XYZ file of C-alpha atoms in Angstrom:
545
model
C -0.226 0.601 0.120
C 1.084 3.329 -0.916
C 0.509 4.252 2.739
C 2.923 1.597 4.690
C 5.567 3.214 3.450
C 3.971 6.826 3.828
C 3.956 7.007 7.685
C 7.270 6.424 8.690
C 10.472 8.800 8.541
C 12.841 7.934 5.960
C 16.236 8.302 4.962
C 17.914 7.594 1.622
C 19.359 4.426 2.586
C 18.630 2.718 -0.468
C 21.272 0.200 -1.354
C 20.513 -1.204 -4.936
C 24.107 -3.186 -4.983
C 25.813 -4.685 -7.834
C 26.200 -8.129 -5.153
C 22.612 -9.585 -6.733
C 20.268 -10.455 -3.649
C 20.043 -14.362 -5.627
C 23.944 -13.852 -6.581
C 24.602 -13.822 -2.386
C 23.392 -17.325 -2.313
C 27.465 -18.300 -1.242
C 27.151 -16.037 1.894
C 23.852 -17.583 2.593
C 25.556 -21.421 2.522
C 29.080 -20.144 4.267
C 25.757 -18.675 6.810
C 24.309 -21.796 7.128
C 27.349 -24.669 7.689
C 27.608 -23.248 11.115
C 23.530 -23.714 11.669
C 23.913 -27.333 12.736
C 23.067 -27.013 16.064
C 19.540 -24.830 15.043
C 17.692 -27.423 13.174
C 15.643 -28.295 16.081
C 12.036 -29.225 14.339
C 13.362 -28.032 11.093
C 11.908 -29.850 8.066
C 14.748 -31.342 5.285
C 12.786 -31.268 2.698
C 11.491 -27.835 2.638
C 11.390 -26.181 -0.306
C 9.154 -24.303 -2.225
C 5.565 -24.962 -2.440
C 6.116 -27.299 0.207
C 3.781 -27.381 3.200
C 6.019 -26.338 6.597
C 5.319 -28.464 9.551
C 7.875 -28.734 12.269
C 8.974 -31.928 12.937
C 8.279 -31.612 16.994
C 5.935 -28.835 18.492
C 7.294 -25.810 18.651
C 6.483 -22.199 20.170
C 7.742 -18.962 18.853
C 7.125 -15.118 20.752
C 5.660 -12.437 18.189
C 5.246 -8.967 19.286
C 1.147 -8.779 17.541
C 0.178 -4.872 17.115
C -4.009 -5.397 18.793
C -6.128 -3.439 16.155
C -9.051 -1.969 18.073
C -11.153 -3.791 14.751
C -10.408 -6.558 15.494
C -9.238 -7.175 19.274
C -7.012 -10.106 19.812
C -8.859 -13.530 21.135
C -7.357 -16.223 22.126
C -9.891 -19.015 20.522
C -9.409 -17.415 17.018
C -9.521 -20.102 14.032
C -6.625 -19.163 12.999
C -4.167 -20.254 15.919
C -5.404 -23.420 16.069
C -5.570 -24.178 12.471
C -2.137 -22.525 11.915
C -0.406 -25.078 14.729
C -2.859 -27.836 13.491
C -1.163 -26.782 9.983
C 2.460 -26.368 11.496
C 2.911 -27.976 14.260
C 3.962 -23.981 15.891
C 2.390 -22.227 18.361
C 2.453 -18.692 18.368
C 2.930 -17.060 21.768
C 1.830 -13.410 20.987
C 3.015 -10.215 23.294
C 0.332 -7.731 22.624
C 0.924 -3.876 21.937
C -1.737 -1.495 21.567
C -2.061 -0.020 18.186
C -1.599 3.702 19.032
C 1.356 2.728 21.136
C 3.496 -0.172 19.265
C 6.097 1.612 17.896
C 7.030 3.228 21.254
C 6.761 0.092 23.038
C 8.822 -2.115 20.239
C 11.475 0.308 20.826
C 11.370 -0.142 24.446
C 11.442 -3.988 24.591
C 14.460 -4.395 21.527
C 16.519 -1.419 23.592
C 15.570 -3.914 26.894
C 16.849 -6.776 25.228
C 13.025 -7.943 26.267
C 11.775 -8.396 22.140
C 10.230 -11.189 20.968
C 11.822 -13.560 18.712
C 9.284 -11.904 15.488
C 8.652 -8.525 15.250
C 6.766 -7.679 12.633
C 4.462 -4.702 11.185
C 7.732 -2.911 10.635
C 7.827 -0.169 8.160
C 11.281 0.383 6.118
C 13.336 2.394 7.816
C 12.458 2.171 10.593
C 14.666 -0.864 11.140
C 17.541 1.562 10.640
C 17.311 2.305 14.162
C 18.298 -1.107 15.677
C 20.692 -1.966 13.049
C 23.930 -0.755 14.885
C 22.896 -1.457 18.364
C 23.614 -5.869 16.692
C 19.166 -5.849 18.363
C 17.961 -7.528 15.661
C 18.949 -9.676 12.352
C 21.182 -9.275 9.047
C 17.990 -11.065 7.970
C 19.683 -11.173 4.579
C 22.243 -14.143 5.111
C 19.707 -16.351 5.776
C 17.625 -15.999 2.558
C 18.728 -19.893 1.084
C 16.746 -21.089 4.381
C 13.262 -19.186 2.939
C 12.773 -20.529 -0.369
C 9.608 -19.278 -0.913
C 10.615 -15.848 -0.823
C 13.725 -16.045 -3.152
C 11.377 -17.556 -5.401
C 8.872 -14.742 -5.246
C 12.155 -12.570 -5.850
C 12.677 -14.025 -8.764
C 9.906 -14.524 -10.172
C 8.506 -10.792 -9.624
C 11.845 -9.002 -10.690
C 12.312 -7.475 -6.898
C 15.453 -6.996 -6.563
C 15.362 -3.382 -7.495
C 12.721 -2.742 -4.713
C 14.344 -5.734 -2.077
C 17.932 -3.807 -2.040
C 16.321 -0.377 -1.584
C 16.113 -2.527 2.069
C 20.200 -2.434 2.178
C 22.669 -0.990 4.372
C 26.068 0.515 4.611
C 27.324 -3.281 4.940
C 25.652 -4.522 2.246
C 22.941 -6.482 4.387
C 19.350 -5.768 5.133
C 17.628 -6.076 8.060
C 14.016 -6.585 7.595
C 11.774 -9.244 5.443
C 9.527 -6.942 3.619
C 6.332 -7.825 2.522
C 6.333 -8.764 -0.980
C 3.448 -7.970 -3.877
C 3.603 -8.793 -7.312
C 2.370 -5.976 -9.046
C 2.057 -1.998 -6.748
C -0.981 -1.781 -4.983
C -2.839 1.695 -4.254
C -5.048 1.450 -1.574
C -5.903 5.659 -0.592
C -7.908 8.312 -2.099
C -9.930 10.593 -1.745
C -13.942 9.374 -1.112
C -16.725 12.014 -2.478
C -20.338 12.511 -2.777
C -21.468 11.636 -6.080
C -25.475 12.716 -5.754
C -24.287 16.160 -5.312
C -21.560 15.886 -8.544
C -24.870 14.880 -10.030
C -27.345 17.343 -8.605
C -24.771 20.300 -9.657
C -24.318 18.658 -13.298
C -20.366 18.020 -12.403
C -18.645 15.057 -13.428
C -16.735 13.363 -11.028
C -12.948 15.263 -10.870
C -9.423 13.496 -12.224
C -7.043 16.337 -10.583
C -6.595 18.545 -8.095
C -7.059 21.468 -10.535
C -10.359 20.347 -11.571
C -11.423 19.228 -7.428
C -11.060 22.755 -6.365
C -13.341 23.846 -9.412
C -15.697 20.406 -7.916
C -15.648 22.064 -4.089
C -16.400 25.852 -5.487
C -19.488 24.361 -6.425
C -20.305 22.746 -3.304
C -19.785 25.639 -1.339
C -21.338 28.182 -3.363
C -24.606 25.971 -3.489
C -24.156 24.870 0.033
C -22.301 27.775 1.662
C -22.766 26.780 5.411
C -20.939 23.663 4.908
C -16.981 22.888 4.468
C -16.944 20.411 1.202
C -14.236 18.523 2.197
C -13.571 17.797 5.740
C -10.788 14.547 6.174
C -9.637 12.416 8.711
C -6.411 10.770 9.757
C -4.680 13.131 11.072
C -3.339 11.212 14.371
C -0.841 10.777 15.626
C 0.328 12.747 12.225
C -1.476 16.496 11.154
C -2.381 16.006 7.998
C -0.605 12.104 7.318
C -3.096 10.853 4.630
C -4.053 14.172 2.987
C -0.641 15.484 2.850
C 0.716 12.376 1.324
C -1.570 12.293 -1.549
C -1.217 15.494 -2.512
C 2.360 15.011 -2.323
C 2.353 12.522 -4.337
C 0.510 14.233 -7.199
C 3.806 16.554 -6.912
C 5.871 13.546 -7.022
C 7.026 13.446 -3.381
C 6.743 11.497 -0.376
C 5.183 13.376 2.013
C 2.286 12.821 4.931
C 2.616 9.408 5.613
C 4.582 8.412 3.333
C 8.029 10.932 4.219
C 10.551 11.007 3.464
C 12.734 14.115 3.887
C 15.318 12.698 1.074
C 13.816 13.357 -2.569
C 16.133 12.842 -5.881
C 16.155 15.322 -8.236
C 17.012 13.870 -11.973
C 18.023 17.415 -13.189
C 20.478 18.230 -10.430
C 21.570 15.186 -10.359
C 21.639 14.985 -6.639
C 19.035 14.910 -3.385
C 17.417 17.985 -1.790
C 15.205 18.123 1.118
C 12.020 17.469 0.666
C 10.514 19.652 2.526
C 12.242 22.936 0.698
C 11.518 22.389 -2.245
C 9.447 23.828 -4.846
C 6.853 21.133 -5.064
C 6.362 21.418 -1.670
C 5.490 24.727 -1.838
C 3.663 24.357 -4.625
C 1.377 21.268 -2.033
C 1.426 23.971 0.283
C -0.177 26.676 -1.837
C -2.415 24.801 -2.695
C -4.015 23.490 0.697
C -4.163 27.045 2.008
C -5.813 28.025 -1.149
C -8.225 25.736 -0.372
C -8.377 26.244 3.473
C -8.792 30.117 2.969
C -11.994 29.982 0.476
C -13.221 27.892 3.014
C -13.389 24.803 0.766
C -11.221 22.737 3.107
C -12.218 22.017 7.110
C -9.244 23.857 8.742
C -10.224 21.450 11.286
C -8.414 17.994 8.783
C -6.065 18.436 10.566
C -6.768 17.805 14.013
C -10.000 15.944 14.985
C -10.372 12.962 15.375
C -11.615 10.454 12.816
C -14.882 9.843 13.982
C -15.541 13.336 14.151
C -15.032 14.313 10.045
C -17.534 10.594 9.974
C -20.252 12.757 11.555
C -19.692 15.446 9.275
C -20.029 13.701 6.509
C -22.750 11.974 8.168
C -25.300 14.979 8.873
C -24.035 16.244 5.889
C -21.576 19.293 7.108
C -19.148 18.012 4.381
C -18.945 15.830 0.799
C -15.097 14.623 0.576
C -13.699 12.419 2.656
C -9.682 10.436 2.599
C -11.044 7.176 2.003
C -9.919 3.341 1.180
C -12.165 0.457 0.571
C -12.844 -0.872 3.931
C -14.035 2.364 5.149
C -15.674 3.391 2.095
C -18.098 -0.098 3.352
C -17.576 -0.350 6.763
C -17.773 3.400 8.181
C -19.048 6.189 5.448
C -21.981 3.891 3.773
C -23.731 3.220 6.969
C -23.468 6.169 8.782
C -24.756 7.810 5.673
C -27.649 4.907 5.645
C -28.684 6.219 9.356
C -28.562 9.930 8.377
C -28.758 10.033 4.680
C -29.920 7.299 2.996
C -30.021 8.544 -0.505
C -26.533 9.895 -0.567
C -23.878 8.188 -3.028
C -20.321 7.924 -2.032
C -17.356 6.904 -4.285
C -13.835 6.848 -3.918
C -12.532 7.760 -6.832
C -8.732 7.535 -8.171
C -5.721 9.553 -7.013
C -6.503 12.346 -8.528
C -3.400 13.671 -10.919
C -1.454 16.724 -10.454
C 1.985 17.950 -12.030
C 3.890 14.511 -12.029
C 1.281 13.128 -14.032
C -0.514 9.711 -14.297
C 1.763 7.872 -11.666
C 0.420 5.248 -9.014
C 2.722 6.023 -6.150
C 2.696 2.300 -4.209
C 4.942 0.138 -3.813
C 5.291 -3.280 -4.224
C 7.090 -3.893 -0.409
C 4.800 -4.125 2.490
C 6.075 -3.440 6.158
C 8.000 -6.220 7.317
C 9.703 -8.527 9.847
C 12.917 -7.918 12.149
C 13.762 -11.057 13.825
C 15.789 -10.529 17.009
C 19.241 -11.319 17.305
C 18.321 -13.962 20.158
C 16.738 -16.104 17.523
C 19.909 -17.002 15.865
C 21.182 -19.016 19.175
C 17.949 -20.398 19.139
C 18.109 -24.381 18.911
C 14.647 -23.604 15.933
C 16.203 -21.184 14.297
C 16.044 -22.801 11.121
C 12.761 -23.816 11.914
C 11.699 -20.623 12.718
C 12.609 -19.191 9.430
C 11.221 -21.373 7.178
C 7.918 -21.286 9.639
C 8.145 -17.182 8.486
C 8.777 -18.413 5.131
C 5.908 -20.463 4.589
C 3.199 -17.909 6.790
C 4.223 -14.879 5.064
C 6.307 -16.025 1.474
C 4.082 -18.969 0.371
C 0.962 -18.968 -1.576
C -0.567 -21.579 0.444
C -0.253 -19.753 3.862
C -1.098 -16.398 2.158
C -4.275 -17.771 1.375
C -4.145 -18.928 4.428
C -3.684 -15.815 6.212
C -5.781 -13.980 4.669
C -9.075 -15.746 3.467
C -8.979 -18.986 6.535
C -9.992 -22.606 6.560
C -11.187 -23.558 2.741
C -14.429 -24.776 3.315
C -15.428 -23.363 7.029
C -14.874 -19.526 6.169
C -14.104 -19.851 2.505
C -14.922 -21.614 -0.743
C -12.949 -21.878 -3.726
C -14.450 -22.393 -7.142
C -12.257 -24.290 -10.257
C -10.970 -21.053 -11.733
C -9.926 -20.115 -8.600
C -12.409 -17.571 -7.403
C -12.884 -16.848 -3.974
C -15.609 -16.623 -2.129
C -16.884 -16.219 1.992
C -18.988 -18.315 3.361
C -22.766 -17.459 3.520
C -22.628 -16.703 7.355
C -18.941 -14.772 6.680
C -18.556 -11.319 6.422
C -15.341 -8.582 5.624
C -15.879 -5.720 4.148
C -19.531 -5.761 3.461
C -19.358 -8.623 1.711
C -21.610 -10.365 3.411
C -23.876 -8.428 5.274
C -26.296 -10.193 6.937
C -23.439 -12.545 8.059
C -23.782 -12.999 11.678
C -19.522 -13.701 11.780
C -16.711 -11.559 11.149
C -13.614 -12.964 8.924
C -11.323 -10.777 11.215
C -13.232 -10.276 14.293
C -14.317 -13.689 14.952
C -11.814 -15.853 13.456
C -9.014 -13.865 13.190
C -8.233 -13.618 9.675
C -7.486 -11.028 7.356
C -5.279 -9.193 10.376
C -2.698 -7.355 9.353
C 0.018 -8.754 11.099
C 0.316 -12.067 9.242
C -2.046 -10.981 5.936
C -0.822 -8.954 3.421
C 1.105 -8.971 -0.147
C 0.876 -11.852 -2.068
C -0.385 -12.621 -5.718
C -1.785 -9.793 -7.456
C -5.744 -12.311 -7.496
C -5.171 -13.268 -3.952
C -4.778 -9.321 -3.046
C -8.012 -8.668 -5.121
C -10.169 -11.644 -3.762
C -11.295 -9.131 -1.478
C -12.160 -6.469 -4.148
C -15.546 -5.806 -5.254
C -16.265 -4.360 -8.698
C -16.614 -1.432 -7.496
C -12.735 -1.292 -6.160
C -11.610 -3.165 -8.784
C -12.376 0.057 -10.866
C -10.618 1.826 -9.200
C -7.298 -0.800 -9.109
C -7.316 -0.994 -12.402
C -6.931 2.931 -13.276
C -4.432 2.740 -10.864
C -2.407 -0.131 -12.362
C -2.987 1.676 -16.228
C -0.085 4.288 -14.373
C 2.929 4.692 -14.501
C 5.522 3.920 -11.074
C 7.409 6.101 -9.313
C 10.810 5.195 -10.140
C 13.353 4.236 -7.400
C 15.289 6.329 -6.137
C 19.334 5.563 -6.865
C 21.027 4.248 -3.153
C 22.510 5.845 -1.089
C 23.410 3.949 2.088
C 24.505 5.355 4.937
C 27.529 4.295 7.465
C 26.558 4.053 11.106
C 28.496 7.180 12.063
C 26.568 9.033 8.750
C 23.716 7.344 10.502
C 24.066 8.691 13.995
C 24.764 12.300 12.623
C 21.887 12.392 10.882
C 20.303 11.506 13.321
C 20.142 14.122 15.495
C 18.896 15.907 12.327
C 16.540 14.510 11.747
C 13.659 15.079 14.082
C 14.044 18.515 14.939
C 13.992 19.329 10.816
C 10.827 17.374 10.441
C 9.108 18.734 13.709
C 9.976 22.266 12.242
C 8.323 20.993 8.355
C 5.291 19.706 10.041
C 4.605 22.401 12.685
C 5.256 25.384 9.781
C 2.913 23.227 6.868
C 0.254 23.746 8.843
C 0.897 27.461 10.221
C 1.330 27.866 6.039
C -1.255 25.821 5.356
C -3.968 27.313 8.302
C -2.643 30.802 7.170
C -1.119 31.301 10.513
C 2.251 32.617 8.854
C 1.738 34.616 5.536
C 3.362 32.569 2.359
C 5.711 35.896 1.793
C 7.595 34.132 4.710
C 8.970 30.665 3.065
C 12.221 32.628 2.225
C 12.146 32.834 6.036
C 11.436 29.333 6.528
C 14.209 27.804 4.230
C 16.925 29.530 6.305
C 15.179 28.226 8.764
C 15.651 24.803 7.819
C 19.152 25.676 6.914
C 19.666 26.883 10.492
C 18.356 23.368 12.070
C 20.765 21.506 9.278
C 19.038 20.765 6.712
C 22.146 21.502 4.597
C 24.056 19.305 6.054
C 21.632 16.760 6.549
C 21.437 16.367 2.211
C 25.073 16.840 2.218
C 25.472 13.583 3.764
C 22.642 12.119 1.893
C 24.605 13.031 -1.187
C 28.067 11.822 0.185
C 26.425 8.864 0.453
C 25.704 8.908 -3.220
C 28.742 9.750 -4.404
C 30.084 7.475 -2.603
C 28.031 4.127 -3.839
C 28.211 4.887 -7.391
C 32.302 6.022 -6.963
C 32.688 2.449 -5.475
C 29.939 0.368 -7.380
C 29.653 2.062 -10.593
């Protein structure tokens, strides 16, 4: 998903090394010679497409991101069926979604982290590399045949190598998509568009025209009132507007942007494109087309405004459209029609900003010393990277939660609901069974990823799939010393960007002070920060051609 890479601070530490990912097998094999005492429970004949089943009962601890929409239950079918199929029992260490990153850092720092640490968005793992707390998983790819198979078949090496550190290794096992998957856009009241005799907008400029018409007809509204402002103010909104300008901002914030014209990295928050994002949103707020509370309100407040006819446009994905907005409107405005539209186009052209890499898994360094280490890596490979494991995590148990026809089409069993596919179902795939769980179910072949999609969502995806992906930035892997240095500048810089972005957008600081703002970024070491990144880029280019 676009937002999965969007929400986290990013350093341009990509390393597209001349050493092929798959060509690193000699290194893996050498590492494997030292694993003779770590194979208890492992299968001797495990390979791509093989059902993993430990040769004796095993248990592994896992950090569990406890989502409020489907709180953890011990009696989920997911747990018992997983053990039945793999002979592995997972021991979840549950952490609330709201505290996940902070608790994860504390557990790793204290040496108390579980063996398996999912829901890690690159480059969050960077913070744990120099301490040696997490495993260089690239050393152990020979233990993961399904993962290696997907990298080869889907030509994922360029994306994968963006995870590498300056030592040439990577420390995160990402979820993989066969094709980019753009998930987030905006939803709008198409019945209001029909009333105003206006077409669905395709660009951000056309949206401005639509919002003006809505405001003229309904002067007491803010036509666009957004959600997802916590903990990152305007996170999703800045992401999708930024993407239209060729930037990773908001949820997808990346402080370093590659400038192909200048052939160097520049600081994102100081670019002309970023200024244009701010200018556009400032215009919407100044003309009362965008609710200024979009950057501070709770999701519930944003939903209520939409449900009460106080707004007509809101950030959305397929689930929120079906699970949140339409049921809300059905209670208050039953004749309203709400549609998620393709991502709006801006100066960057018709692009799909989604990545083929998902959030992923870190492995605690202490796992390497376990007698069950090889079995654990085989288990992870099966659950997260085999087609059987991906199907199980997403859909559950055939005949109990789903059926599949001869053409491979999935259907939920009649009493099971998910994303409104069986609205009369009394049981929910996530809440009652534990499947479709974001800790375990993501990525995979295109038909599996799209298997929950309604015909309406498929129309959205077909439009997005026809667009060109954003190019992968050139590599600039930082050394431990460089990363330690930039970490001192990173947070103060980002905080200053976020604070002043909001001030500019909300009119609390005039845009005539843009040059002064640029000077403030320089004073906070923006130039030094980008200098380090460009030095790393030049070093890599020199060393690798």
